[in-house]
Coordinates of C-alpha atoms in Angstrom, one line a residue:
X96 CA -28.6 -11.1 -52.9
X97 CA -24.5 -11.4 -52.1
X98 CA -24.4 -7.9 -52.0
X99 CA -26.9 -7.1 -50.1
X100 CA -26.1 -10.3 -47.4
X101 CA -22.7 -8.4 -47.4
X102 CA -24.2 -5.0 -46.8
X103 CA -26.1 -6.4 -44.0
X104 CA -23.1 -8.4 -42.2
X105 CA -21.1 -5.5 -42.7
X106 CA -24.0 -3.3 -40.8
X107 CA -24.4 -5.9 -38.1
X108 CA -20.6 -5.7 -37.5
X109 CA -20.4 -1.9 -37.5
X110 CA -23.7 -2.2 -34.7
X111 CA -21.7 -4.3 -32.5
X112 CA -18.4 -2.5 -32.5
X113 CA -20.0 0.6 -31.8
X114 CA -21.9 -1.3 -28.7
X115 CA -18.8 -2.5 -27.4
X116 CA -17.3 1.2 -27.3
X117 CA -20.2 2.3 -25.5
X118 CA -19.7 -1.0 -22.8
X119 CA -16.3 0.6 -22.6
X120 CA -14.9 -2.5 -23.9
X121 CA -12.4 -0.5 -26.0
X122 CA -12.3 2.5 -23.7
X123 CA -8.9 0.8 -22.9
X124 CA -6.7 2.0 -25.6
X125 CA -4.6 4.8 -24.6
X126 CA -4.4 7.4 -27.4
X127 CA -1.4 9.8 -28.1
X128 CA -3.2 12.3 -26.6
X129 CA -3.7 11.1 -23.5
X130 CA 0.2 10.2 -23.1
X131 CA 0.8 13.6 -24.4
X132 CA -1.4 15.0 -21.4
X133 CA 0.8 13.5 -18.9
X134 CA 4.3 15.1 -18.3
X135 CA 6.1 13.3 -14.8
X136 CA 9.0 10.4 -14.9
X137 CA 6.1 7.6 -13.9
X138 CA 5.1 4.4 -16.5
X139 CA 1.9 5.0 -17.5
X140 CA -0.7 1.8 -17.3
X141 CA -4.5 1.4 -18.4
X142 CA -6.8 -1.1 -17.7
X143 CA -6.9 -3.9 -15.2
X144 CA -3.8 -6.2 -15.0
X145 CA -3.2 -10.0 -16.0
X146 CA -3.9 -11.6 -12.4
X147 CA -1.1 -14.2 -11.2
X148 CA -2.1 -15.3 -8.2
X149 CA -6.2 -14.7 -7.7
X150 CA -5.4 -14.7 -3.6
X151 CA -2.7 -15.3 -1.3
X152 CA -4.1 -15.0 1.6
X153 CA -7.8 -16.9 3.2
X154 CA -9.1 -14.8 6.0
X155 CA -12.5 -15.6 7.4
X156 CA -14.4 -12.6 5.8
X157 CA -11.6 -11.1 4.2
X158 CA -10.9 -9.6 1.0
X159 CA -9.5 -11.3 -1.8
X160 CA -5.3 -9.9 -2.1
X161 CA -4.3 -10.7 -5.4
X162 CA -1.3 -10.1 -7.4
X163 CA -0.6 -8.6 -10.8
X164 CA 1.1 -7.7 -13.5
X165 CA 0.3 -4.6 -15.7
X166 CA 2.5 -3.7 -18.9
X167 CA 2.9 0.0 -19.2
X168 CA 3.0 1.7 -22.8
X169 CA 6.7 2.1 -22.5
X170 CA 6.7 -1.9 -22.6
X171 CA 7.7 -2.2 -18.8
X172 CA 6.1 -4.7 -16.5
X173 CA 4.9 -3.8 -12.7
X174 CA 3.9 -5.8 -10.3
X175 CA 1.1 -4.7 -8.6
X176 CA -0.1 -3.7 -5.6
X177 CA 3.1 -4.2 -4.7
X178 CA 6.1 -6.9 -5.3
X179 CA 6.3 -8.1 -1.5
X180 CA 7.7 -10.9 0.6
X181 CA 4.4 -12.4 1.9
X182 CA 4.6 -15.7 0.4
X183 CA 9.0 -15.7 1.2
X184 CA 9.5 -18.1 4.3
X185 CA 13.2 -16.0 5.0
X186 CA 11.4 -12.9 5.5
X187 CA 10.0 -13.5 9.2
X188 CA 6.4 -12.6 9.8
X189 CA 5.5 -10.0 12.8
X190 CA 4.1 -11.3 15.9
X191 CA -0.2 -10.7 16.4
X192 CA -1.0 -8.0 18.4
X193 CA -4.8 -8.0 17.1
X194 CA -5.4 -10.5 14.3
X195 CA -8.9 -11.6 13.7
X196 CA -8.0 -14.4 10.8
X197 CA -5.9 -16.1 13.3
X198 CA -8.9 -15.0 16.3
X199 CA -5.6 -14.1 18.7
X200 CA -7.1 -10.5 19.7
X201 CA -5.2 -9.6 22.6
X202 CA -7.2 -6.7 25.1
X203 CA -3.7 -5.1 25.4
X204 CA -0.8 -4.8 24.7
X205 CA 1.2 -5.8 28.2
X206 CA -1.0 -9.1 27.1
X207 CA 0.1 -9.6 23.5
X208 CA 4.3 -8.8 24.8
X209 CA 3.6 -11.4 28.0
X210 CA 2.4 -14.5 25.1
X211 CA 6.0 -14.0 23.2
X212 CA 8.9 -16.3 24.5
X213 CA 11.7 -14.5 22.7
X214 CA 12.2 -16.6 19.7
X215 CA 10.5 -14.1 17.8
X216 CA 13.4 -11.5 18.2
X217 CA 15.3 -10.7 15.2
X218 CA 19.0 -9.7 16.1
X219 CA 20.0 -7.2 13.6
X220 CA 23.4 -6.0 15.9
X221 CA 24.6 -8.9 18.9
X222 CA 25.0 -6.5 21.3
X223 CA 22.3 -4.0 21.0
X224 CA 19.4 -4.0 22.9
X225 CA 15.7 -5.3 22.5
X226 CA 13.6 -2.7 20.5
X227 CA 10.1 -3.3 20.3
X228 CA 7.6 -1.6 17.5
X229 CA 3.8 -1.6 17.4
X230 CA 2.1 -1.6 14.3
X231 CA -1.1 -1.1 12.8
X232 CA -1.0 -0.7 9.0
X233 CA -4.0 -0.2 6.2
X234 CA -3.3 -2.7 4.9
X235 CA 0.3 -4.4 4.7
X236 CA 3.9 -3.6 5.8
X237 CA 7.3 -5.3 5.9
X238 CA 9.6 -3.7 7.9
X239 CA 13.8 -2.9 7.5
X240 CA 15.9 -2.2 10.3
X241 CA 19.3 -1.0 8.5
X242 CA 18.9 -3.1 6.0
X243 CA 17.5 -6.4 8.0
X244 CA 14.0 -7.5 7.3
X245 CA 12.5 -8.0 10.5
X246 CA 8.6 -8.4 10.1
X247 CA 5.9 -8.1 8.0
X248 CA 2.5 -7.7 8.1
X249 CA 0.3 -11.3 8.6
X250 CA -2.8 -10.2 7.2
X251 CA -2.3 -8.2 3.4
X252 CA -5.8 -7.3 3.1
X253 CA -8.9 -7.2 5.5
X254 CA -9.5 -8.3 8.1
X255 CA -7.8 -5.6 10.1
X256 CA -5.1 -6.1 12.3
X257 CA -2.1 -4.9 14.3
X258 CA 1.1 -6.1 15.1
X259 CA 4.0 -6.5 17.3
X260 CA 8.0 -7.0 15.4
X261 CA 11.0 -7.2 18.1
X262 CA 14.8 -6.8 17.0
X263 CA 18.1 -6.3 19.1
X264 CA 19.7 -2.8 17.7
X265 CA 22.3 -0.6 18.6
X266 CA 21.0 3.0 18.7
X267 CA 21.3 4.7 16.3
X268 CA 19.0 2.7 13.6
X269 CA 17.6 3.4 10.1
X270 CA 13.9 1.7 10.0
X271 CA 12.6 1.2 6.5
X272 CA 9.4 0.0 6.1
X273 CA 7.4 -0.9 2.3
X274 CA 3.6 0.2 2.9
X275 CA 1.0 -1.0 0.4
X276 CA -2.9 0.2 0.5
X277 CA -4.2 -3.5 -1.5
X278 CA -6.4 -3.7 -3.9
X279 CA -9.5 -6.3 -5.8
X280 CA -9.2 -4.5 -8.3
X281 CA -6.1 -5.5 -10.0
X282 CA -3.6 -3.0 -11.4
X283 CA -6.5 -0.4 -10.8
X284 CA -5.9 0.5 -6.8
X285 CA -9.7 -0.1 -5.9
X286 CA -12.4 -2.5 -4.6
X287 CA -15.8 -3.3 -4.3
X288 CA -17.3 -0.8 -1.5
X289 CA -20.8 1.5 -0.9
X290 CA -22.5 -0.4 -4.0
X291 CA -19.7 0.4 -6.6
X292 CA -17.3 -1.8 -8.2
X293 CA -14.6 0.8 -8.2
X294 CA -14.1 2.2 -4.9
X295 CA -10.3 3.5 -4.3
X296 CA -9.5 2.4 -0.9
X297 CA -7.4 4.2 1.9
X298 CA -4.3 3.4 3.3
X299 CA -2.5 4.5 6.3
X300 CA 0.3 3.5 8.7
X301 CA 0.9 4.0 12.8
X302 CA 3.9 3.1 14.7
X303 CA 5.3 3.1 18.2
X304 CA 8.8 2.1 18.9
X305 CA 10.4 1.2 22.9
X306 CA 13.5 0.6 24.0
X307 CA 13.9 -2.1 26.6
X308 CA 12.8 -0.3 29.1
X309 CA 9.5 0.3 27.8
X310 CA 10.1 4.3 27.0
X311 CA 9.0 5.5 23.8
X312 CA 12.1 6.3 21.7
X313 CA 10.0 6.5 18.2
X314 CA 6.7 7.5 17.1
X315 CA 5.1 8.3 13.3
X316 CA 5.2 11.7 12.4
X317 CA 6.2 14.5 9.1
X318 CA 9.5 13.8 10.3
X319 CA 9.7 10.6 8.6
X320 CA 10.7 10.3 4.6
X321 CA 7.7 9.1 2.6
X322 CA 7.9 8.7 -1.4
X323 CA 4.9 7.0 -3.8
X324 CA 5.5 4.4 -6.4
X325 CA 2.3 2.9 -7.2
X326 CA -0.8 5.8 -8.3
X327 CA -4.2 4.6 -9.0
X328 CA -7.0 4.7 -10.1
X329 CA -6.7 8.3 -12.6
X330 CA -9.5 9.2 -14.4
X331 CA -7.2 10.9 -16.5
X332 CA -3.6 11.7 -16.8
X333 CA -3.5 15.8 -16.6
X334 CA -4.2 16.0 -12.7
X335 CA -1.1 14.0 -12.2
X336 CA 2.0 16.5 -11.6
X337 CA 5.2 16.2 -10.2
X338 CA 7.2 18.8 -8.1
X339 CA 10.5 18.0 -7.5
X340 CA 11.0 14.7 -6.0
X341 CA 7.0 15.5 -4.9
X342 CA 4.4 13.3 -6.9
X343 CA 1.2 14.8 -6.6
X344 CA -2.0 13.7 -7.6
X345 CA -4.2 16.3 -5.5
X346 CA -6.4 17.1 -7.5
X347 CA -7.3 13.9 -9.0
X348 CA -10.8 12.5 -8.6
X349 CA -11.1 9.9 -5.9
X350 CA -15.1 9.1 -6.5
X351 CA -16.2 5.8 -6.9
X352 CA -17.6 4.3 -10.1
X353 CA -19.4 1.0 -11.2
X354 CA -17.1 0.8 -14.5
X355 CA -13.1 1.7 -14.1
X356 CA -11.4 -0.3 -16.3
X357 CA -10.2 2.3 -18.5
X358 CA -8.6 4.3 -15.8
X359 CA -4.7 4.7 -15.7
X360 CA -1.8 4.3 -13.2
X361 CA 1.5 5.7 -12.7
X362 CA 4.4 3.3 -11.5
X363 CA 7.6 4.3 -10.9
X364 CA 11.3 1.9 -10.4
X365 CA 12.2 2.0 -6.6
X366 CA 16.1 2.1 -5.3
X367 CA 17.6 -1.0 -5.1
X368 CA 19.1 -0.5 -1.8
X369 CA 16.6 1.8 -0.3
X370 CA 16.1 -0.5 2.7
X371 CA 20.2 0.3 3.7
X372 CA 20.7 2.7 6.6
X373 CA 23.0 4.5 4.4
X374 CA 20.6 5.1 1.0
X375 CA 20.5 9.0 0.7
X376 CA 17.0 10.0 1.3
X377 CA 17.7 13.4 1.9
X378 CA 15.5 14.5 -1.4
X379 CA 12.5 12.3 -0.3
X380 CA 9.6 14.7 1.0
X381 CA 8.2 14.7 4.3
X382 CA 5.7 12.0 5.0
X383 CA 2.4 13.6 5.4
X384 CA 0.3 13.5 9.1
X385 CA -3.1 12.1 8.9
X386 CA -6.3 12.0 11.5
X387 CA -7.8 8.5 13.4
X388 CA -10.2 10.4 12.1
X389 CA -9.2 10.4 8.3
X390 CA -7.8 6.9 8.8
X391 CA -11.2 5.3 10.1
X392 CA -10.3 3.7 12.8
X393 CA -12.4 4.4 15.9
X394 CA -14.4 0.9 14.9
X395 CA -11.5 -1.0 14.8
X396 CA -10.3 -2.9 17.9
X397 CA -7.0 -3.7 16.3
X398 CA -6.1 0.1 17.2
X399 CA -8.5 1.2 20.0
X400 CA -7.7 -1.9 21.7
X401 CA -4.3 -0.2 22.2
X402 CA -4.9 3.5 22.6
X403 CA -2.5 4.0 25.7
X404 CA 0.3 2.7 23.2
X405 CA -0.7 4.3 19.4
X406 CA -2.5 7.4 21.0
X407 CA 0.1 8.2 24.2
X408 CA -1.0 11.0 26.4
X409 CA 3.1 12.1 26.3
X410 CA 4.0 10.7 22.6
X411 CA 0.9 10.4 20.1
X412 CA 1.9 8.8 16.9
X413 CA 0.6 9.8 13.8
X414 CA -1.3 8.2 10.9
X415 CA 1.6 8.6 8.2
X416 CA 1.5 8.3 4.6
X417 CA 2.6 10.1 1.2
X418 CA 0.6 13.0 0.3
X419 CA -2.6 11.0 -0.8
X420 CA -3.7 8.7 1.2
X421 CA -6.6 7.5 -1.2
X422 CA -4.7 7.0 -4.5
X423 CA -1.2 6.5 -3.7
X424 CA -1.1 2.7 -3.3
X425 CA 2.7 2.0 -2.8
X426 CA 4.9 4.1 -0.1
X427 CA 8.2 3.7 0.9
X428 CA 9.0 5.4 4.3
X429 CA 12.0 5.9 6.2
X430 CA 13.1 7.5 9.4
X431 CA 16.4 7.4 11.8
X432 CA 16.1 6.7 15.5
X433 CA 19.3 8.7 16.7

């Protein structure tokens, strides 16, 4: 009878391991062969990260925005999305040009620069001149100019909004800006969308700059530097390549799925200083030009509020980002105003 009671436990066990493979809920060990798949300079995650901080933002039918941390199989640590300033008081926040969580939606943007008394200026040189940038971001920015921080996005998630940062500058300035394309998902670079649990998300970032005299001296476009450091979700490792200083991730699937928890991301260390007008960014690639189109954004008054400014008959700025929009989560981007 002991024998056979062991027989069956033992078969009862073996049942129910075999179950929980096929629930995926060991899908989530990486195997040498995968690892051996994957040949680029990027720390390789699987799985969803240990959350920190569920949400820290409330928006009145918004997303949740949490933050992460995943552990790679090189034993490294990355915050993800993104390690940002959102919850640092030093860092300023950008002024609302179209903010439904805080309901100030201006109809334009001669309305939204008319509400600002000035204190929301940043000097970065004392006897430059007033610069003023227009934002809309999918989904979070903070800004750099040569060096300074000088706004960042007040909404990290949903609901979509744009935004207005102010600095005094001498001409010529280096603007560097963090983007990050959030995520529910945590350390997999998706979210809950069109019935599936695992939908990866677009990002996507516009800009106009004036001078103080209200002429365009800046606009988004492949002229700007763009460079990844956050890829996910992969279904696997072997459509991942890297080309130089290009990471590529082309051919990677980008369809959405009810279970993705076994799916991998690539992480890679950013430059300390790469905020400093002097940081060598001569070997970034070209950031790549993207349709409203692409983007999705003919639905969203934060941007079609303020077509004269984003879409300018005379300067049209361009959607921006690295070369994938839909899987590349974090993007530094750079670009000189001479």
């Amino acid at each position: 009878m002991i024998y056979l009671k062991n027989t069956l436990l033992l078969f009862v066990f073996a049942s129910l391991t075999m179950t929980a493979c096929k629930n995926g809920q060991n899908s989530k060990k990486t195997t040498p062969e995968n690892l051996e798949i994957y040949k680029g300079t990027a720390s390789v995650t699987q799985g969803p990260a240990t959350v920190l901080t569920e949400n820290i933002f409330e928006c009145d039918r918004g997303r949740e925005a949490p933050i992460g941390i995943s552990t790679a199989t090189d034993g490294s640590e990355w915050t993800v999305p993104a390690e940002v300033n959102f919850t640092d008081d030093s860092f300023p926040f950008a002024s609302d040009l179209f903010n439904p969580c805080t309901k100030v939606e201006y109809a334009s943007a001669d309305e939204a620069l008319a509400a600002l008394d000035g204190t929301d200026i940043i000097e970065v040189d004392s006897d430059g001149e007033v610069v003023t940038a227009y934002v809309f971001a999918d989904n979070y920015f903070e800004m750099y100019i040569n060096g300074v921080a000088v706004g960042k996005d007040n909404v990290p998630f949903t609901q979509f909004n744009s935004n207005i940062v102010r600095f005094k500058v001498k001409i010529p300035f280096t603007i560097a800006m963090k983007l990050v394309d959030w995520e529910e998902n945590s350390g997999l670079g998706s979210e809950a969308n069109r019935g599936q649990a695992f939908h990866p998300g677009d990002g996507g970032m516009v800009a106009v700059f004036k001078d103080a005299k209200g002429e365009i001296i800046a606009t988004t476009d492949a002229n700007w530097k763009a460079q990844t450091y956050y890829t996910a979700p992969l279904r696997d490792l072997s459509c991942a390549s890297e080309e130089g200083t290009l990471r590529l991730s082309e051919t990677c699937s980008t369809e959405d799925s009810n279970d993705g928890t076994s799916y991998y991301a690539l992480h890679w260390k950013k430059p300390t200083n790469w905020q400093s007008a002097d940081f060598d960014d001569s070997e970034w690639p070209k950031a790549t030009e993207f349709t409203n189109n692409t983007i999705g954004v003919d639905n969203k008054p934060a941007y079609t509020n303020f077509i004269d400014v984003f879409d300018n008959s005379a300067a049209d700025a361009q959607f921006i980002w690295s070369t994938n929009v839909v899987l590349d989560n974090e993007v530094l981007v750079r670009y000189t105003v001479e």
